[in-house]
Coordinates of C-alpha atoms and ligand atoms in Angstrom, one line a residue:
X1 CA 3.1 34.1 -24.2
X2 CA 2.5 31.1 -21.8
X3 CA 4.7 30.4 -18.5
X4 CA 8.0 27.9 -19.2
X5 CA 6.6 24.1 -18.6
X6 CA 8.4 23.6 -15.0
X7 CA 10.9 20.8 -14.2
X8 CA 10.2 17.6 -12.7
X9 CA 11.2 19.4 -9.2
X10 CA 9.7 22.3 -9.2
X11 CA 5.9 20.6 -11.0
X12 CA 5.9 18.8 -7.9
X13 CA 6.4 21.6 -5.6
X14 CA 3.7 23.7 -7.4
X15 CA 1.0 19.9 -7.2
X16 CA 1.9 20.2 -3.4
X17 CA 0.6 22.8 -2.8
X18 CA -2.5 22.1 -3.8
X19 CA -3.4 18.5 -2.9
X20 CA -0.9 18.0 -0.2
X21 CA 2.9 15.7 -0.3
X22 CA 0.9 12.5 0.2
X23 CA -0.7 12.7 -3.1
X24 CA 1.7 13.7 -5.2
X25 CA 4.5 11.0 -6.6
X26 CA 7.7 12.2 -8.3
X27 CA 10.1 9.3 -7.5
X28 CA 10.9 6.9 -10.4
X29 CA 9.9 4.4 -9.4
X30 CA 6.4 5.5 -8.2
X31 CA 5.2 6.8 -11.7
X32 CA 6.4 3.4 -12.8
X33 CA 3.1 2.3 -12.1
X34 CA 1.8 4.6 -14.3
X35 CA 4.1 4.5 -17.3
X36 CA 1.0 2.4 -19.4
X37 CA -1.9 0.6 -20.2
X38 CA -2.9 -2.8 -19.2
X39 CA -2.1 -3.8 -22.6
X40 CA 1.9 -2.2 -22.6
X41 CA 2.5 -3.5 -18.9
X42 CA 2.4 -6.9 -20.4
X43 CA 5.0 -5.6 -24.0
X44 CA 6.9 -3.8 -21.5
X45 CA 9.1 -6.4 -19.7
X46 CA 10.1 -7.7 -23.6
X47 CA 10.4 -3.7 -25.0
X48 CA 11.5 -2.0 -22.3
X49 CA 12.7 1.0 -24.7
X50 CA 8.5 1.9 -24.4
X51 CA 8.5 3.4 -21.0
X52 CA 6.3 7.0 -21.2
X53 CA 7.1 8.2 -17.6
X54 CA 4.8 11.0 -16.3
X55 CA 6.9 14.3 -14.6
X56 CA 4.0 13.3 -11.7
X57 CA 1.2 11.8 -10.9
X58 CA -1.2 13.7 -9.0
X59 CA -4.7 12.5 -6.8
X60 CA -7.2 14.6 -6.6
X61 CA -9.9 14.0 -3.7
X62 CA -12.3 17.2 -4.8
X63 CA -13.6 18.9 -7.9
X64 CA -11.9 22.0 -6.1
X65 CA -8.2 19.8 -6.7
X66 CA -9.5 19.3 -10.3
X67 CA -10.0 22.6 -11.1
X68 CA -6.6 24.0 -9.7
X69 CA -4.5 21.7 -10.9
X70 CA -5.9 22.0 -14.7
X71 CA -5.9 25.5 -14.1
X72 CA -2.1 25.2 -13.3
X73 CA -1.6 23.1 -16.3
X74 CA -3.3 24.8 -19.0
X75 CA -0.9 27.9 -17.8
X76 CA 2.2 26.1 -17.9
X77 CA 1.0 23.8 -21.3
X78 CA 1.4 20.9 -19.5
X79 CA -0.5 17.7 -20.6
X80 CA -2.9 16.2 -18.4
X81 CA -3.9 12.6 -18.2
X82 CA -7.1 11.5 -16.6
X83 CA -6.7 7.7 -14.9
X84 CA -8.9 5.2 -13.6
X85 CA -8.4 2.7 -12.7
X86 CA -5.7 1.6 -16.2
X87 CA -7.4 -1.2 -17.6
X88 CA -7.9 -0.1 -20.4
X89 CA -6.0 -1.3 -24.0
X90 CA -6.0 1.1 -26.4
X91 CA -2.9 3.5 -25.5
X92 CA -5.1 6.4 -24.6
X93 CA -3.7 5.9 -20.8
X94 CA 0.4 6.4 -21.9
X95 CA 2.0 9.6 -21.2
X96 CA 4.0 10.0 -24.5
X97 CA 4.9 13.7 -23.7
X98 CA 5.4 13.6 -19.9
X99 CA 3.1 16.1 -18.0
X100 CA 0.6 14.7 -15.4
X101 CA -1.1 11.8 -14.5
X102 CA -4.3 12.4 -12.7
X103 CA -5.1 9.3 -10.6
X104 CA -8.7 9.7 -9.4
X105 CA -9.3 6.9 -6.7
X106 CA -10.1 8.7 -3.9
X107 CA -12.9 10.5 -5.7
X108 CA -15.4 7.2 -5.0
X109 CA -17.4 8.4 -3.3
X110 CA -21.3 6.4 -4.3
X111 CA -24.6 8.2 -3.8
X112 CA -27.0 5.2 -3.8
X113 CA -31.0 6.9 -5.4
X114 CA -32.4 4.1 -5.6
X115 CA -36.2 5.4 -5.1
X116 CA -35.4 8.2 -8.1
X117 CA -33.6 5.1 -9.9
X118 CA -30.5 6.8 -10.0
X119 CA -27.5 7.0 -8.3
X120 CA -24.7 9.5 -7.5
X121 CA -20.6 8.9 -8.3
X122 CA -17.5 10.0 -8.2
X123 CA -14.8 9.7 -11.2
X124 CA -13.3 6.7 -8.8
X125 CA -15.9 4.1 -8.1
X126 CA -15.3 1.3 -9.1
X127 CA -18.1 -0.8 -11.2
X128 CA -17.4 -3.9 -8.3
X129 CA -18.2 -1.5 -5.6
X130 CA -21.4 0.3 -7.6
X131 CA -22.6 -2.8 -8.0
X132 CA -22.2 -4.1 -4.4
X133 CA -24.4 -0.6 -3.1
X134 CA -26.6 -0.8 -5.8
X135 CA -27.6 -4.7 -5.4
X136 CA -28.2 -4.1 -1.7
X137 CA -31.4 -2.2 -2.6
X138 CA -32.2 -4.0 -4.9
X139 CA -30.6 -2.1 -8.5
X140 CA -27.5 -2.8 -10.4
X141 CA -25.5 -0.3 -13.6
X142 CA -26.2 -2.9 -15.7
X143 CA -23.2 -2.6 -18.5
X144 CA -21.0 -5.1 -17.6
X145 CA -17.2 -4.9 -19.1
X146 CA -15.3 -7.6 -19.0
X147 CA -13.2 -6.0 -16.5
X148 CA -15.8 -5.1 -14.4
X149 CA -14.2 -6.0 -10.9
X150 CA -10.9 -3.5 -11.4
X151 CA -12.3 -0.8 -13.7
X152 CA -13.9 2.5 -12.5
X153 CA -16.6 4.3 -13.3
X154 CA -14.6 7.5 -14.5
X155 CA -13.1 5.0 -16.9
X156 CA -16.4 3.6 -17.8
X157 CA -18.3 6.4 -19.2
X158 CA -14.5 8.4 -20.9
X159 CA -14.4 5.1 -22.8
X160 CA -18.9 4.3 -22.9
X161 CA -17.6 0.4 -21.6
X162 CA -19.9 -1.9 -22.8
X163 CA -20.0 -6.0 -22.1
X164 CA -21.5 -9.6 -23.2
X165 CA -25.4 -7.8 -22.0
X166 CA -24.9 -4.8 -24.6
X167 CA -27.9 -6.6 -26.6
X168 CA -30.5 -6.4 -24.0
X169 CA -29.2 -3.6 -21.4
X170 CA -26.5 -1.7 -23.9
X171 CA -23.7 0.3 -23.2
X172 CA -22.7 2.8 -20.5
X173 CA -24.1 6.0 -22.8
X174 CA -28.2 4.7 -21.8
X175 CA -27.3 5.0 -18.3
X176 CA -25.6 8.6 -18.3
X177 CA -28.4 11.2 -17.1
X178 CA -25.8 13.9 -16.0
X179 CA -21.9 14.6 -15.7
X180 CA -20.3 17.2 -13.4
X181 CA -16.7 18.2 -15.6
X182 CA -13.9 20.4 -15.1
X183 CA -12.2 21.6 -18.4
X184 CA -8.8 21.8 -19.5
X185 CA -8.3 25.6 -17.8
X186 CA -10.4 24.7 -14.9
X187 CA -13.9 25.3 -15.5
X188 CA -16.2 23.1 -13.7
X189 CA -19.4 22.4 -15.8
X190 CA -22.7 20.3 -15.3
X191 CA -24.1 19.2 -18.3
X192 CA -27.4 16.7 -19.0
X193 CA -30.3 16.7 -16.1
X194 CA -30.8 14.0 -13.0
X195 CA -34.6 13.5 -14.6
X196 CA -35.2 10.2 -16.5
X197 CA -36.0 12.3 -19.4
X198 CA -35.3 15.5 -21.3
X199 CA -35.7 17.3 -24.0
X200 CA -34.4 20.2 -24.6
X201 CA -31.1 21.7 -25.4
X202 CA -27.8 20.0 -27.1
X203 CA -26.7 17.0 -25.4
X204 CA -23.5 17.7 -24.3
X205 CA -22.9 15.0 -21.7
X206 CA -23.1 13.1 -25.0
X207 CA -20.0 13.8 -26.2
X208 CA -18.1 13.8 -23.1
X209 CA -19.0 10.0 -23.2
X210 CA -16.8 8.1 -25.1
X211 CA -13.9 11.3 -25.3
X212 CA -11.1 9.9 -23.6
X213 CA -10.4 12.1 -21.5
X214 CA -9.5 14.3 -24.4
X215 CA -12.1 17.0 -23.2
X216 CA -11.6 17.2 -19.4
X217 CA -11.8 15.9 -16.4
X218 CA -15.3 13.5 -15.0
X219 CA -15.6 14.7 -11.7
X220 CA -19.1 13.2 -10.8
X221 CA -21.3 11.4 -12.3
X222 CA -25.7 10.5 -12.6
X223 CA -26.1 7.6 -13.8
X224 CA -30.3 5.7 -14.7
X225 CA -29.7 2.4 -12.9
X226 CA -32.5 -1.2 -13.2
X227 CA -34.0 -3.1 -10.4
X228 CA -31.9 -5.7 -10.8
X229 CA -33.1 -9.3 -12.1
X230 CA -32.8 -12.2 -9.5
X231 CA -33.1 -14.7 -11.9
X232 CA -29.9 -15.8 -14.2
X233 CA -29.3 -18.9 -16.7
X234 CA -26.4 -19.2 -18.9
X235 CA -25.3 -21.4 -21.2
X236 CA -23.0 -22.3 -24.4
X237 CA -24.0 -23.8 -27.9
X238 CA -21.6 -25.0 -29.6
X239 CA -22.1 -25.3 -33.5
X240 CA -20.1 -26.9 -36.5
X241 CA -18.7 -23.7 -38.2
X242 CA -19.0 -19.6 -37.0
X243 CA -21.3 -18.9 -39.6
X244 CA -23.8 -21.5 -37.8
X245 CA -23.4 -20.0 -34.2
X246 CA -23.8 -16.4 -36.2
X247 CA -26.6 -17.3 -38.4
X248 CA -28.7 -19.0 -34.8
X249 CA -27.7 -15.6 -33.6
X250 CA -29.0 -13.5 -35.6
X251 CA -32.7 -15.9 -35.4
X252 CA -32.9 -16.1 -32.1
X253 CA -32.4 -11.6 -32.7
X254 CA -35.2 -12.3 -35.4
X255 CA -37.8 -13.9 -33.4
X256 CA -37.8 -11.1 -31.0
X257 CA -36.0 -12.5 -28.7
X258 CA -33.4 -10.6 -26.8
X259 CA -31.3 -12.2 -24.3
X260 CA -29.3 -10.6 -21.8
X261 CA -26.2 -11.9 -23.2
X262 CA -25.1 -12.6 -26.8
X263 CA -21.5 -13.5 -26.9
X264 CA -20.2 -14.9 -30.2
X265 CA -17.0 -17.2 -29.6
X266 CA -15.0 -18.4 -32.3
X267 CA -12.9 -21.7 -32.2
X268 CA -9.5 -19.6 -30.4
X269 CA -11.4 -18.7 -28.0
X270 CA -12.7 -22.1 -27.4
X271 CA -9.4 -23.7 -27.3
X272 CA -8.3 -21.3 -25.2
X273 CA -11.2 -21.2 -22.9
X274 CA -10.5 -25.7 -23.1
X275 CA -6.6 -24.8 -22.1
X276 CA -7.7 -22.8 -18.9
X277 CA -9.4 -25.7 -17.1
X278 CA -12.9 -25.8 -19.1
X279 CA -13.9 -29.5 -21.1
X280 CA -16.7 -27.4 -23.7
X281 CA -17.3 -30.0 -26.9
X282 CA -15.0 -29.2 -29.6
X283 CA -16.4 -26.6 -32.4
X284 CA -15.8 -23.8 -34.5
X285 CA -18.3 -21.4 -32.6
X286 CA -20.1 -21.1 -30.2
X287 CA -22.6 -19.1 -28.5
X288 CA -22.9 -17.7 -25.1
X289 CA -26.6 -17.7 -23.8
X290 CA -27.6 -15.4 -21.3
X291 CA -31.5 -15.2 -19.7
X292 CA -32.4 -13.2 -16.7
X293 CA -35.9 -12.4 -15.3
X294 CA -38.0 -12.1 -12.3
X295 CA -39.9 -15.0 -13.0
X296 CA -39.0 -18.7 -13.7
X297 CA -41.2 -19.5 -15.8
X298 CA -40.7 -16.8 -17.8
X299 CA -37.0 -17.3 -17.6
X300 CA -37.3 -20.8 -18.6
X301 CA -39.3 -20.4 -21.4
X302 CA -36.9 -18.2 -22.7
X303 CA -34.1 -20.6 -22.4
X304 CA -35.6 -23.7 -23.8
X305 CA -36.4 -21.0 -26.8
X306 CA -33.2 -20.2 -27.6
X307 CA -31.9 -23.7 -27.0
Ligands
FAD401 C1 -9.7 -8.0 -19.1 C2 -10.6 -6.7 -19.6 C3 -11.7 -7.2 -20.2 C4 -12.1 -5.9 -20.7 N1 -13.3 -5.6 -21.3 C5 -13.8 -5.4 -21.8 C6 -15.3 -5.1 -22.5 O1 -16.4 -6.2 -21.9 N2 -16.1 -4.1 -22.7 C7 -15.3 -2.4 -23.2 O2 -15.9 -1.6 -23.1 N3 -14.2 -2.8 -22.2 C8 -13.4 -4.0 -21.6 N4 -12.3 -3.3 -21.0 C9 -11.4 -2.3 -21.5 C10 -10.9 -1.3 -20.5 O3 -11.5 -2.1 -18.8 C11 -12.4 -0.5 -20.2 O4 -12.4 0.7 -21.1 C12 -13.1 0.5 -18.8 O5 -13.7 0.9 -18.4 C13 -11.7 1.8 -18.7 O6 -11.7 1.8 -17.0 P1 -10.9 2.1 -16.0 O7 -11.4 2.6 -14.9 O8 -9.6 0.9 -16.3 O9 -10.3 3.6 -16.8 P2 -8.7 3.4 -17.6 O10 -7.8 2.8 -18.4 O11 -8.4 4.5 -16.9 O12 -8.9 4.6 -18.2 C14 -9.6 4.8 -19.3 C15 -9.9 6.5 -20.3 O13 -10.6 7.1 -19.9 C16 -10.3 8.3 -19.4 N5 -10.6 8.5 -18.5 C17 -10.6 7.8 -17.3 N6 -11.8 8.7 -15.9 C18 -11.3 9.3 -16.6 C19 -12.2 10.9 -15.9 N7 -12.3 10.3 -14.4 N8 -12.4 11.6 -16.4 C20 -11.9 11.6 -18.0 N9 -11.6 10.9 -18.3 C21 -10.7 9.8 -17.5 C22 -8.5 7.8 -18.9 O14 -8.1 9.0 -19.4 C23 -8.6 7.4 -20.6 O15 -8.1 7.6 -21.9 C24 -11.3 -4.2 -21.3 C25 -10.0 -4.6 -20.5 C26 -9.4 -5.4 -19.6 C27 -8.2 -5.7 -19.0

């Protein structure tokens, strides 16, 4: 039989022993920001009942610490929720059964290896910081979710995040070469390989991409990177109906053009943009189109073909 689940005080003391006093929170006021994801945070003001406090928040700074915490939690049957920047919107982060929220922001190492077209990063490295480091070296990690300014590499891998560039560049999964993961019982495993092509064996890393923290805690990610395209042109085409906008998008793709970005906007989106200060023409549908590349002539020609 597993030992009884410890109370908040006892849990806090056990975690402090593993990671130090400064890396554990157990006071209610400190736990509050961890009681919701980005979506629920907005609602809590109106529905204070939707407030699910964890028993403790722990901020590890190494794989060894993550392993110790998970082994302890597993033994005592305490739920653990890994957390990046907390920008997700689907409720995965809400500690409905209390337990431990594991905040990974301190594991934010970034090690560019652009000579091998890859970067090694800790789960807490932010997308923005990662790309700042890469762009200085002429490279980038393309999937760019709308939350790019805040979200973390661990959160992106765990949700297979993507953005408006998915049509050309794909989603996070397409860039994950290897992962270091700590399983629920504390075992550390390495999945995938740091090579561009690897065809042997089961692709277990892919099981973890998009697994939303349910299978283990990702403690290191190796990502493939792309040369940064210095030229980017963006335009917005407004249509009399959403169907017309959709048909045009399919026509562009059908002609073999792969825009860097192809985003369909409905009337409500256009209205929201205009209410927030833009002065776009009125319409029932629109396409946001982007072309990128190295050469002015090629980018200009692609934009011309789409227009
Ligand atoms: C304004 C806005 C725009 C957005 N736009 C997009 C978009 O365009 N495309 C898109 O895909 N998403 C989008 N999102 C959703 C969200 O931002 C992304 O899913 C993002 O990748 C989450 O990253 P995060 O660091 O905030 O992760 P969190 O929200 O902290 O966590 C997300 C999930 O991953 C798990 N997790 C986090 N770190 C780890 C780890 N190290 N190991 C194991 N599990 C872990 C968590 O438990 C949770 O289940 C948007 C959100 C907002 C608020």
